[in-house]
Amino acid sequence: QVQLQESGPGLVKPSQTLSLTCTVSGVSITTNYYYWSWIRQPPGKGLEWIGYITDSGSTYYSPSLKSRTSISRDTSKNQFTLQLSSVTPEDTAVYYCARRCLTVQAMCLKGYDYWGQGTQVTVSS
């Protein structure tokens, strides 16, 4: 059974760096053909893709957030992390980690087959 769990501070001050960790169980994050993603949802708004790290460790980011985003991984702990720098109140959102899958795979419906439960992050002074 694959499970993802977000963790990290729920409150971050403006101009600081938001740091979150996703702990994965049930599958190795180096498994071929799966990407490990960060997605967020501001209050009252839709989901916004932040970026992902691939099975081989390559990273890709949303153009609107690329300059402030860094995703990394620790394969020994089966974890991947998000760092979002220079945050403002507009970065307040529920942050999710999720596994991106191939649409040709049996369990892949909308591009993501497993999600964490989400964690609320508020940017406020």
Tab-separated table of N, CA, C and O in Angstrom:
chain	number	residue	atom	x	y	z
A	1	GLN	N	0.830	-1.179	0.000
A	1	GLN	CA	0.000	0.000	0.000
A	1	GLN	C	0.877	1.246	0.000
A	1	GLN	O	1.779	1.375	0.825
A	2	VAL	N	0.587	2.139	-0.913
A	2	VAL	CA	1.347	3.363	-1.057
A	2	VAL	C	0.702	4.458	-0.218
A	2	VAL	O	-0.507	4.686	-0.295
A	3	GLN	N	1.515	5.129	0.580
A	3	GLN	CA	1.033	6.237	1.388
A	3	GLN	C	2.017	7.388	1.313
A	3	GLN	O	3.230	7.181	1.280
A	4	LEU	N	1.474	8.604	1.297
A	4	LEU	CA	2.265	9.824	1.311
A	4	LEU	C	1.801	10.678	2.479
A	4	LEU	O	0.599	10.794	2.730
A	5	GLN	N	2.756	11.289	3.166
A	5	GLN	CA	2.445	12.085	4.343
A	5	GLN	C	3.264	13.372	4.330
A	5	GLN	O	4.492	13.326	4.365
A	6	GLU	N	2.576	14.508	4.303
A	6	GLU	CA	3.246	15.801	4.369
A	6	GLU	C	3.550	16.163	5.820
A	6	GLU	O	2.783	15.827	6.721
A	7	SER	N	4.634	16.875	6.018
A	7	SER	CA	4.955	17.388	7.337
A	7	SER	C	5.765	18.666	7.206
A	7	SER	O	6.452	18.880	6.210
A	8	GLY	N	5.668	19.503	8.230
A	8	GLY	CA	6.399	20.761	8.254
A	8	GLY	C	5.624	21.819	9.006
A	8	GLY	O	4.479	21.600	9.408
A	9	PRO	N	6.219	22.971	9.204
A	9	PRO	CA	5.556	24.043	9.951
A	9	PRO	C	4.286	24.519	9.262
A	9	PRO	O	4.233	24.621	8.036
A	10	GLY	N	3.277	24.823	10.063
A	10	GLY	CA	2.025	25.329	9.529
A	10	GLY	C	1.967	26.841	9.405
A	10	GLY	O	1.036	27.373	8.797
A	11	LEU	N	2.939	27.527	9.969
A	11	LEU	CA	2.977	28.982	9.936
A	11	LEU	C	4.367	29.430	9.523
A	11	LEU	O	5.367	29.001	10.104
A	12	VAL	N	4.428	30.297	8.519
A	12	VAL	CA	5.681	30.840	8.018
A	12	VAL	C	5.540	32.348	7.898
A	12	VAL	O	4.506	32.848	7.458
A	13	LYS	N	6.576	33.058	8.260
A	13	LYS	CA	6.539	34.513	8.171
A	13	LYS	C	6.894	34.992	6.777
A	13	LYS	O	7.682	34.350	6.070
A	14	PRO	N	6.313	36.112	6.351
A	14	PRO	CA	6.664	36.657	5.034
A	14	PRO	C	8.162	36.851	4.875
A	14	PRO	O	8.851	37.219	5.833
A	15	SER	N	8.638	36.600	3.678
A	15	SER	CA	10.035	36.678	3.257
A	15	SER	C	10.851	35.449	3.646
A	15	SER	O	11.979	35.286	3.160
A	16	GLN	N	10.309	34.590	4.479
A	16	GLN	CA	11.031	33.382	4.870
A	16	GLN	C	10.816	32.262	3.854
A	16	GLN	O	10.114	32.423	2.864
A	17	THR	N	11.431	31.121	4.105
A	17	THR	CA	11.331	29.970	3.226
A	17	THR	C	10.381	28.935	3.812
A	17	THR	O	10.528	28.532	4.971
A	18	LEU	N	9.430	28.517	3.010
A	18	LEU	CA	8.511	27.451	3.365
A	18	LEU	C	9.187	26.121	3.069
A	18	LEU	O	9.667	25.908	1.952
A	19	SER	N	9.237	25.241	4.051
A	19	SER	CA	9.876	23.935	3.885
A	19	SER	C	8.926	22.835	4.319
A	19	SER	O	8.431	22.843	5.447
A	20	LEU	N	8.681	21.899	3.429
A	20	LEU	CA	7.815	20.762	3.712
A	20	LEU	C	8.499	19.473	3.277
A	20	LEU	O	9.291	19.463	2.339
A	21	THR	N	8.157	18.396	3.958
A	21	THR	CA	8.680	17.082	3.642
A	21	THR	C	7.530	16.132	3.350
A	21	THR	O	6.502	16.166	4.033
A	22	CYS	N	7.696	15.309	2.352
A	22	CYS	CA	6.745	14.245	2.053
A	22	CYS	C	7.430	12.909	2.298
A	22	CYS	O	8.440	12.596	1.652
A	23	THR	N	6.880	12.142	3.217
A	23	THR	CA	7.397	10.821	3.518
A	23	THR	C	6.561	9.785	2.782
A	23	THR	O	5.334	9.763	2.912
A	24	VAL	N	7.221	8.940	2.021
A	24	VAL	CA	6.551	7.950	1.185
A	24	VAL	C	6.786	6.568	1.764
A	24	VAL	O	7.909	6.215	2.117
A	25	SER	N	5.742	5.787	1.843
A	25	SER	CA	5.847	4.397	2.269
A	25	SER	C	5.153	3.497	1.257
A	25	SER	O	4.249	3.912	0.544
A	26	GLY	N	5.597	2.259	1.190
A	26	GLY	CA	4.988	1.289	0.307
A	26	GLY	C	5.594	1.199	-1.078
A	26	GLY	O	5.296	0.256	-1.820
A	27	VAL	N	6.424	2.154	-1.448
A	27	VAL	CA	7.080	2.158	-2.749
A	27	VAL	C	8.316	3.041	-2.664
A	27	VAL	O	8.323	4.042	-1.939
A	28	SER	N	9.337	2.690	-3.398
A	28	SER	CA	10.542	3.512	-3.453
A	28	SER	C	10.333	4.705	-4.369
A	28	SER	O	9.753	4.575	-5.455
A	29	ILE	N	10.822	5.872	-3.971
A	29	ILE	CA	10.699	7.050	-4.818
A	29	ILE	C	11.632	6.991	-6.020
A	29	ILE	O	11.571	7.869	-6.886
A	30	THR	N	12.460	5.974	-6.106
A	30	THR	CA	13.289	5.768	-7.286
A	30	THR	C	12.662	4.803	-8.284
A	30	THR	O	13.265	4.504	-9.317
A	31	THR	N	11.464	4.328	-7.995
A	31	THR	CA	10.787	3.406	-8.903
A	31	THR	C	10.553	4.047	-10.265
A	31	THR	O	10.082	5.180	-10.364
A	32	ASN	N	10.868	3.324	-11.311
A	32	ASN	CA	10.743	3.856	-12.671
A	32	ASN	C	9.327	4.300	-12.997
A	32	ASN	O	8.345	3.676	-12.583
A	33	TYR	N	9.236	5.428	-13.720
A	33	TYR	CA	8.010	5.925	-14.337
A	33	TYR	C	7.069	6.665	-13.399
A	33	TYR	O	5.954	6.999	-13.792
A	34	TYR	N	7.489	6.941	-12.192
A	34	TYR	CA	6.685	7.751	-11.294
A	34	TYR	C	7.437	9.021	-10.912
A	34	TYR	O	8.644	8.988	-10.657
A	35	TYR	N	6.703	10.127	-10.882
A	35	TYR	CA	7.252	11.405	-10.468
A	35	TYR	C	6.604	11.835	-9.167
A	35	TYR	O	5.424	11.556	-8.933
A	36	TRP	N	7.336	12.546	-8.365
A	36	TRP	CA	6.881	12.922	-7.028
A	36	TRP	C	6.648	14.420	-6.980
A	36	TRP	O	7.581	15.212	-7.126
A	37	SER	N	5.385	14.782	-6.764
A	37	SER	CA	4.906	16.126	-7.067
A	37	SER	C	4.484	16.895	-5.822
A	37	SER	O	4.086	16.314	-4.812
A	38	TRP	N	4.557	18.213	-5.939
A	38	TRP	CA	3.967	19.126	-4.972
A	38	TRP	C	2.891	19.947	-5.668
A	38	TRP	O	3.110	20.484	-6.758
A	39	ILE	N	1.743	20.038	-5.016
A	39	ILE	CA	0.579	20.749	-5.529
A	39	ILE	C	-0.017	21.530	-4.373
A	39	ILE	O	0.035	21.081	-3.230
A	40	ARG	N	-0.582	22.683	-4.645
A	40	ARG	CA	-1.190	23.458	-3.572
A	40	ARG	C	-2.554	23.990	-3.986
A	40	ARG	O	-2.874	24.080	-5.167
A	41	GLN	N	-3.346	24.349	-2.976
A	41	GLN	CA	-4.664	24.907	-3.208
A	41	GLN	C	-4.891	26.077	-2.255
A	41	GLN	O	-5.141	25.866	-1.061
A	42	PRO	N	-4.818	27.304	-2.763
A	42	PRO	CA	-5.131	28.465	-1.919
A	42	PRO	C	-6.604	28.450	-1.536
A	42	PRO	O	-7.429	27.857	-2.236
A	43	PRO	N	-6.958	29.127	-0.444
A	43	PRO	CA	-8.370	29.138	-0.030
A	43	PRO	C	-9.261	29.717	-1.121
A	43	PRO	O	-8.980	30.782	-1.676
A	44	GLY	N	-10.326	28.999	-1.442
A	44	GLY	CA	-11.283	29.448	-2.433
A	44	GLY	C	-10.826	29.332	-3.873
A	44	GLY	O	-11.532	29.801	-4.773
A	45	LYS	N	-9.670	28.732	-4.102
A	45	LYS	CA	-9.136	28.626	-5.448
A	45	LYS	C	-8.875	27.173	-5.818
A	45	LYS	O	-9.009	26.269	-4.999
A	46	GLY	N	-8.497	26.959	-7.050
A	46	GLY	CA	-8.242	25.625	-7.548
A	46	GLY	C	-6.838	25.136	-7.242
A	46	GLY	O	-6.008	25.843	-6.667
A	47	LEU	N	-6.582	23.917	-7.653
A	47	LEU	CA	-5.272	23.314	-7.455
A	47	LEU	C	-4.240	23.959	-8.366
A	47	LEU	O	-4.523	24.285	-9.517
A	48	GLU	N	-3.043	24.134	-7.842
A	48	GLU	CA	-1.938	24.700	-8.601
A	48	GLU	C	-0.737	23.773	-8.497
A	48	GLU	O	-0.251	23.485	-7.403
A	49	TRP	N	-0.243	23.336	-9.635
A	49	TRP	CA	0.940	22.492	-9.662
A	49	TRP	C	2.186	23.315	-9.375
A	49	TRP	O	2.381	24.384	-9.958
A	50	ILE	N	3.020	22.822	-8.495
A	50	ILE	CA	4.246	23.505	-8.118
A	50	ILE	C	5.447	22.918	-8.864
A	50	ILE	O	6.252	23.651	-9.440
A	51	GLY	N	5.574	21.604	-8.834
A	51	GLY	CA	6.690	20.962	-9.500
A	51	GLY	C	6.787	19.508	-9.102
A	51	GLY	O	5.972	19.008	-8.323
A	52	TYR	N	7.799	18.826	-9.644
A	52	TYR	CA	8.018	17.440	-9.265
A	52	TYR	C	9.477	17.059	-9.395
A	52	TYR	O	10.268	17.752	-10.036
A	53	ILE	N	9.803	15.946	-8.782
A	53	ILE	CA	11.110	15.331	-8.940
A	53	ILE	C	10.887	13.933	-9.495
A	53	ILE	O	9.998	13.210	-9.055
A	54	THR	N	11.690	13.549	-10.468
A	54	THR	CA	11.475	12.295	-11.174
A	54	THR	C	12.125	11.122	-10.457
A	54	THR	O	12.821	11.272	-9.457
A	55	ASP	N	11.904	9.939	-11.019
A	55	ASP	CA	12.509	8.728	-10.466
A	55	ASP	C	14.034	8.782	-10.469
A	55	ASP	O	14.679	8.116	-9.655
A	56	SER	N	14.606	9.561	-11.372
A	56	SER	CA	16.051	9.687	-11.458
A	56	SER	C	16.607	10.933	-10.775
A	56	SER	O	17.812	11.148	-10.773
A	57	GLY	N	15.727	11.771	-10.210
A	57	GLY	CA	16.168	12.939	-9.481
A	57	GLY	C	16.127	14.247	-10.241
A	57	GLY	O	16.535	15.282	-9.700
A	58	SER	N	15.645	14.254	-11.471
A	58	SER	CA	15.490	15.493	-12.222
A	58	SER	C	14.304	16.277	-11.695
A	58	SER	O	13.300	15.699	-11.275
A	59	THR	N	14.392	17.592	-11.729
A	59	THR	CA	13.327	18.442	-11.215
A	59	THR	C	12.743	19.327	-12.292
A	59	THR	O	13.443	19.766	-13.210
A	60	TYR	N	11.449	19.623	-12.146
A	60	TYR	CA	10.724	20.480	-13.065
A	60	TYR	C	9.744	21.309	-12.250
A	60	TYR	O	9.090	20.790	-11.341
A	61	TYR	N	9.632	22.593	-12.605
A	61	TYR	CA	8.839	23.511	-11.810
A	61	TYR	C	7.862	24.307	-12.657
A	61	TYR	O	8.104	24.548	-13.847
A	62	SER	N	6.781	24.741	-12.028
A	62	SER	CA	5.868	25.666	-12.676
A	62	SER	C	6.621	26.935	-13.053
A	62	SER	O	7.374	27.472	-12.237
A	63	PRO	N	6.434	27.430	-14.283
A	63	PRO	CA	7.131	28.666	-14.664
A	63	PRO	C	6.881	29.833	-13.722
A	63	PRO	O	7.788	30.649	-13.495
A	64	SER	N	5.693	29.925	-13.162
A	64	SER	CA	5.359	31.040	-12.288
A	64	SER	C	6.042	30.958	-10.932
A	64	SER	O	6.120	31.963	-10.221
A	65	LEU	N	6.530	29.791	-10.563
A	65	LEU	CA	7.143	29.591	-9.261
A	65	LEU	C	8.597	29.145	-9.332
A	65	LEU	O	9.249	29.017	-8.296
A	66	LYS	N	9.090	28.913	-10.520
A	66	LYS	CA	10.406	28.314	-10.695
A	66	LYS	C	11.513	29.057	-9.962
A	66	LYS	O	12.399	28.433	-9.358
A	67	SER	N	11.469	30.374	-10.001
A	67	SER	CA	12.544	31.157	-9.407
A	67	SER	C	12.612	31.028	-7.896
A	67	SER	O	13.644	31.339	-7.294
A	68	ARG	N	11.530	30.579	-7.275
A	68	ARG	CA	11.475	30.481	-5.821
A	68	ARG	C	11.408	29.053	-5.302
A	68	ARG	O	11.353	28.845	-4.092
A	69	THR	N	11.395	28.069	-6.176
A	69	THR	CA	11.100	26.692	-5.795
A	69	THR	C	12.317	25.786	-5.908
A	69	THR	O	13.085	25.876	-6.867
A	70	SER	N	12.450	24.912	-4.935
A	70	SER	CA	13.462	23.866	-4.994
A	70	SER	C	12.873	22.577	-4.430
A	70	SER	O	12.360	22.571	-3.314
A	71	ILE	N	12.920	21.522	-5.208
A	71	ILE	CA	12.486	20.205	-4.767
A	71	ILE	C	13.703	19.295	-4.730
A	71	ILE	O	14.495	19.265	-5.669
A	72	SER	N	13.832	18.550	-3.658
A	72	SER	CA	14.946	17.633	-3.510
A	72	SER	C	14.452	16.333	-2.896
A	72	SER	O	13.277	16.206	-2.557
A	73	ARG	N	15.354	15.369	-2.754
A	73	ARG	CA	14.951	14.095	-2.180
A	73	ARG	C	16.067	13.488	-1.346
A	73	ARG	O	17.240	13.816	-1.502
A	74	ASP	N	15.655	12.617	-0.453
A	74	ASP	CA	16.577	11.817	0.344
A	74	ASP	C	16.153	10.372	0.147
A	74	ASP	O	15.192	9.911	0.767
A	75	THR	N	16.835	9.682	-0.726
A	75	THR	CA	16.414	8.321	-1.061
A	75	THR	C	16.603	7.353	0.101
A	75	THR	O	15.889	6.356	0.191
A	76	SER	N	17.545	7.638	0.989
A	76	SER	CA	17.752	6.761	2.137
A	76	SER	C	16.573	6.799	3.094
A	76	SER	O	16.308	5.825	3.800
A	77	LYS	N	15.861	7.919	3.126
A	77	LYS	CA	14.676	8.069	3.967
A	77	LYS	C	13.382	7.930	3.181
A	77	LYS	O	12.300	8.000	3.770
A	78	ASN	N	13.491	7.768	1.869
A	78	ASN	CA	12.327	7.701	0.993
A	78	ASN	C	11.442	8.937	1.162
A	78	ASN	O	10.219	8.845	1.291
A	79	GLN	N	12.086	10.094	1.143
A	79	GLN	CA	11.404	11.360	1.320
A	79	GLN	C	11.770	12.324	0.208
A	79	GLN	O	12.871	12.253	-0.354
A	80	PHE	N	10.858	13.233	-0.088
A	80	PHE	CA	11.205	14.371	-0.927
A	80	PHE	C	10.665	15.642	-0.288
A	80	PHE	O	9.716	15.610	0.492
A	81	THR	N	11.308	16.756	-0.613
A	81	THR	CA	11.048	17.990	0.101
A	81	THR	C	10.724	19.130	-0.851
A	81	THR	O	11.069	19.107	-2.030
A	82	LEU	N	10.037	20.114	-0.304
A	82	LEU	CA	9.724	21.349	-1.017
A	82	LEU	C	10.291	22.524	-0.240
A	82	LEU	O	10.099	22.611	0.977
A	83	GLN	N	10.973	23.410	-0.939
A	83	GLN	CA	11.381	24.683	-0.380
A	83	GLN	C	10.879	25.790	-1.294
A	83	GLN	O	11.184	25.796	-2.489
A	84	LEU	N	10.106	26.690	-0.733
A	84	LEU	CA	9.573	27.829	-1.460
A	84	LEU	C	10.034	29.078	-0.740
A	84	LEU	O	9.631	29.330	0.400
A	85	SER	N	10.870	29.842	-1.382
A	85	SER	CA	11.505	30.984	-0.741
A	85	SER	C	10.686	32.260	-0.910
A	85	SER	O	9.768	32.339	-1.721
A	86	SER	N	11.052	33.274	-0.127
A	86	SER	CA	10.469	34.610	-0.234
A	86	SER	C	8.949	34.585	-0.250
A	86	SER	O	8.303	35.212	-1.091
A	87	VAL	N	8.370	33.894	0.694
A	87	VAL	CA	6.922	33.711	0.681
A	87	VAL	C	6.189	34.994	1.066
A	87	VAL	O	6.714	35.861	1.775
A	88	THR	N	4.970	35.106	0.559
A	88	THR	CA	4.046	36.180	0.871
A	88	THR	C	2.722	35.564	1.305
A	88	THR	O	2.519	34.352	1.181
A	89	PRO	N	1.783	36.379	1.800
A	89	PRO	CA	0.467	35.818	2.143
A	89	PRO	C	-0.229	35.115	0.984
A	89	PRO	O	-1.084	34.253	1.223
A	90	GLU	N	0.125	35.450	-0.252
A	90	GLU	CA	-0.463	34.784	-1.409
A	90	GLU	C	-0.036	33.322	-1.521
A	90	GLU	O	-0.640	32.560	-2.284
A	91	ASP	N	0.976	32.928	-0.777
A	91	ASP	CA	1.412	31.537	-0.752
A	91	ASP	C	0.655	30.697	0.273
A	91	ASP	O	0.891	29.488	0.377
A	92	THR	N	-0.227	31.318	1.035
A	92	THR	CA	-1.062	30.570	1.970
A	92	THR	C	-1.923	29.577	1.206
A	92	THR	O	-2.619	29.939	0.258
A	93	ALA	N	-1.877	28.314	1.609
A	93	ALA	CA	-2.599	27.273	0.881
A	93	ALA	C	-2.515	25.967	1.646
A	93	ALA	O	-1.739	25.824	2.591
A	94	VAL	N	-3.317	25.005	1.212
A	94	VAL	CA	-3.110	23.625	1.595
A	94	VAL	C	-2.125	23.028	0.600
A	94	VAL	O	-2.335	23.108	-0.611
A	95	TYR	N	-1.067	22.456	1.103
A	95	TYR	CA	-0.021	21.884	0.266
A	95	TYR	C	-0.122	20.367	0.282
A	95	TYR	O	-0.224	19.742	1.340
A	96	TYR	N	-0.089	19.794	-0.901
A	96	TYR	CA	-0.182	18.353	-1.070
A	96	TYR	C	1.073	17.798	-1.731
A	96	TYR	O	1.646	18.438	-2.618
A	97	CYS	N	1.474	16.621	-1.332
A	97	CYS	CA	2.378	15.842	-2.154
A	97	CYS	C	1.569	14.726	-2.810
A	97	CYS	O	0.568	14.252	-2.265
A	98	ALA	N	1.984	14.337	-3.999
A	98	ALA	CA	1.239	13.356	-4.771
A	98	ALA	C	2.172	12.644	-5.736
A	98	ALA	O	3.197	13.192	-6.144
A	99	ARG	N	1.807	11.442	-6.113
A	99	ARG	CA	2.584	10.687	-7.089
A	99	ARG	C	1.987	10.860	-8.470
A	99	ARG	O	0.815	10.542	-8.697
A	100	ARG	N	2.793	11.379	-9.380
A	100	ARG	CA	2.367	11.483	-10.768
A	100	ARG	C	2.620	10.157	-11.458
A	100	ARG	O	3.704	9.579	-11.338
A	101	CYS	N	1.610	9.694	-12.181
A	101	CYS	CA	1.685	8.411	-12.854
A	101	CYS	C	1.446	8.597	-14.350
A	101	CYS	O	1.066	9.664	-14.814
A	102	LEU	N	1.675	7.546	-15.087
A	102	LEU	CA	1.414	7.554	-16.515
A	102	LEU	C	-0.047	7.214	-16.760
A	102	LEU	O	-0.583	6.284	-16.163
A	103	THR	N	-0.690	7.944	-17.653
A	103	THR	CA	-2.110	7.727	-17.897
A	103	THR	C	-2.405	6.354	-18.487
A	103	THR	O	-3.537	5.882	-18.408
A	104	VAL	N	-1.415	5.709	-19.058
A	104	VAL	CA	-1.607	4.362	-19.586
A	104	VAL	C	-1.584	3.302	-18.491
A	104	VAL	O	-1.958	2.152	-18.751
A	105	GLN	N	-1.178	3.669	-17.295
A	105	GLN	CA	-1.150	2.711	-16.195
A	105	GLN	C	-2.558	2.491	-15.648
A	105	GLN	O	-3.379	3.402	-15.599
A	106	ALA	N	-2.815	1.293	-15.191
A	106	ALA	CA	-4.160	0.892	-14.810
A	106	ALA	C	-4.750	1.747	-13.702
A	106	ALA	O	-5.953	2.033	-13.699
A	107	MET	N	-3.945	2.160	-12.731
A	107	MET	CA	-4.447	2.898	-11.583
A	107	MET	C	-4.371	4.402	-11.739
A	107	MET	O	-4.721	5.135	-10.808
A	108	CYS	N	-3.946	4.887	-12.885
A	108	CYS	CA	-3.771	6.312	-13.115
A	108	CYS	C	-4.962	6.885	-13.869
A	108	CYS	O	-5.156	6.595	-15.052
A	109	LEU	N	-5.757	7.732	-13.185
A	109	LEU	CA	-6.959	8.281	-13.790
A	109	LEU	C	-6.750	9.694	-14.323
A	109	LEU	O	-7.053	9.978	-15.483
A	110	LYS	N	-6.253	10.590	-13.488
A	110	LYS	CA	-6.092	11.995	-13.851
A	110	LYS	C	-4.650	12.456	-13.733
A	110	LYS	O	-4.391	13.646	-13.572
A	111	GLY	N	-3.733	11.529	-13.816
A	111	GLY	CA	-2.331	11.872	-13.749
A	111	GLY	C	-1.682	11.683	-12.392
A	111	GLY	O	-0.458	11.721	-12.291
A	112	TYR	N	-2.494	11.488	-11.358
A	112	TYR	CA	-1.994	11.265	-10.003
A	112	TYR	C	-2.775	10.127	-9.374
A	112	TYR	O	-4.005	10.157	-9.371
A	113	ASP	N	-2.082	9.138	-8.837
A	113	ASP	CA	-2.787	8.000	-8.263
A	113	ASP	C	-2.769	7.966	-6.741
A	113	ASP	O	-3.644	7.337	-6.139
A	114	TYR	N	-1.816	8.617	-6.111
A	114	TYR	CA	-1.773	8.677	-4.657
A	114	TYR	C	-1.481	10.090	-4.205
A	114	TYR	O	-0.626	10.774	-4.777
A	115	TRP	N	-2.184	10.511	-3.155
A	115	TRP	CA	-2.043	11.846	-2.574
A	115	TRP	C	-1.836	11.752	-1.075
A	115	TRP	O	-2.369	10.854	-0.419
A	116	GLY	N	-1.097	12.697	-0.535
A	116	GLY	CA	-1.124	12.906	0.892
A	116	GLY	C	-2.418	13.586	1.282
A	116	GLY	O	-3.210	14.006	0.429
A	117	GLN	N	-2.648	13.703	2.574
A	117	GLN	CA	-3.900	14.308	3.043
A	117	GLN	C	-3.887	15.826	2.946
A	117	GLN	O	-4.936	16.457	3.076
A	118	GLY	N	-2.743	16.416	2.724
A	118	GLY	CA	-2.589	17.853	2.645
A	118	GLY	C	-2.240	18.456	3.991
A	118	GLY	O	-2.626	17.943	5.038
A	119	THR	N	-1.509	19.545	3.955
A	119	THR	CA	-1.170	20.260	5.175
A	119	THR	C	-1.353	21.758	4.949
A	119	THR	O	-0.937	22.300	3.930
A	120	GLN	N	-2.010	22.408	5.886
A	120	GLN	CA	-2.261	23.833	5.795
A	120	GLN	C	-1.001	24.606	6.136
A	120	GLN	O	-0.377	24.365	7.176
A	121	VAL	N	-0.631	25.530	5.273
A	121	VAL	CA	0.475	26.446	5.539
A	121	VAL	C	-0.044	27.867	5.418
A	121	VAL	O	-0.591	28.250	4.382
A	122	THR	N	0.130	28.628	6.467
A	122	THR	CA	-0.301	30.022	6.498
A	122	THR	C	0.917	30.925	6.543
A	122	THR	O	1.819	30.713	7.360
A	123	VAL	N	0.941	31.909	5.668
A	123	VAL	CA	2.014	32.902	5.657
A	123	VAL	C	1.477	34.167	6.303
A	123	VAL	O	0.565	34.812	5.769
A	124	SER	N	2.016	34.512	7.443
A	124	SER	CA	1.535	35.665	8.196
A	124	SER	C	2.605	36.127	9.163
A	124	SER	O	3.368	35.330	9.702
A	125	SER	N	2.637	37.418	9.382
A	125	SER	CA	3.538	37.985	10.359
A	125	SER	C	2.903	38.105	11.731
A	125	SER	O	3.560	38.467	12.703
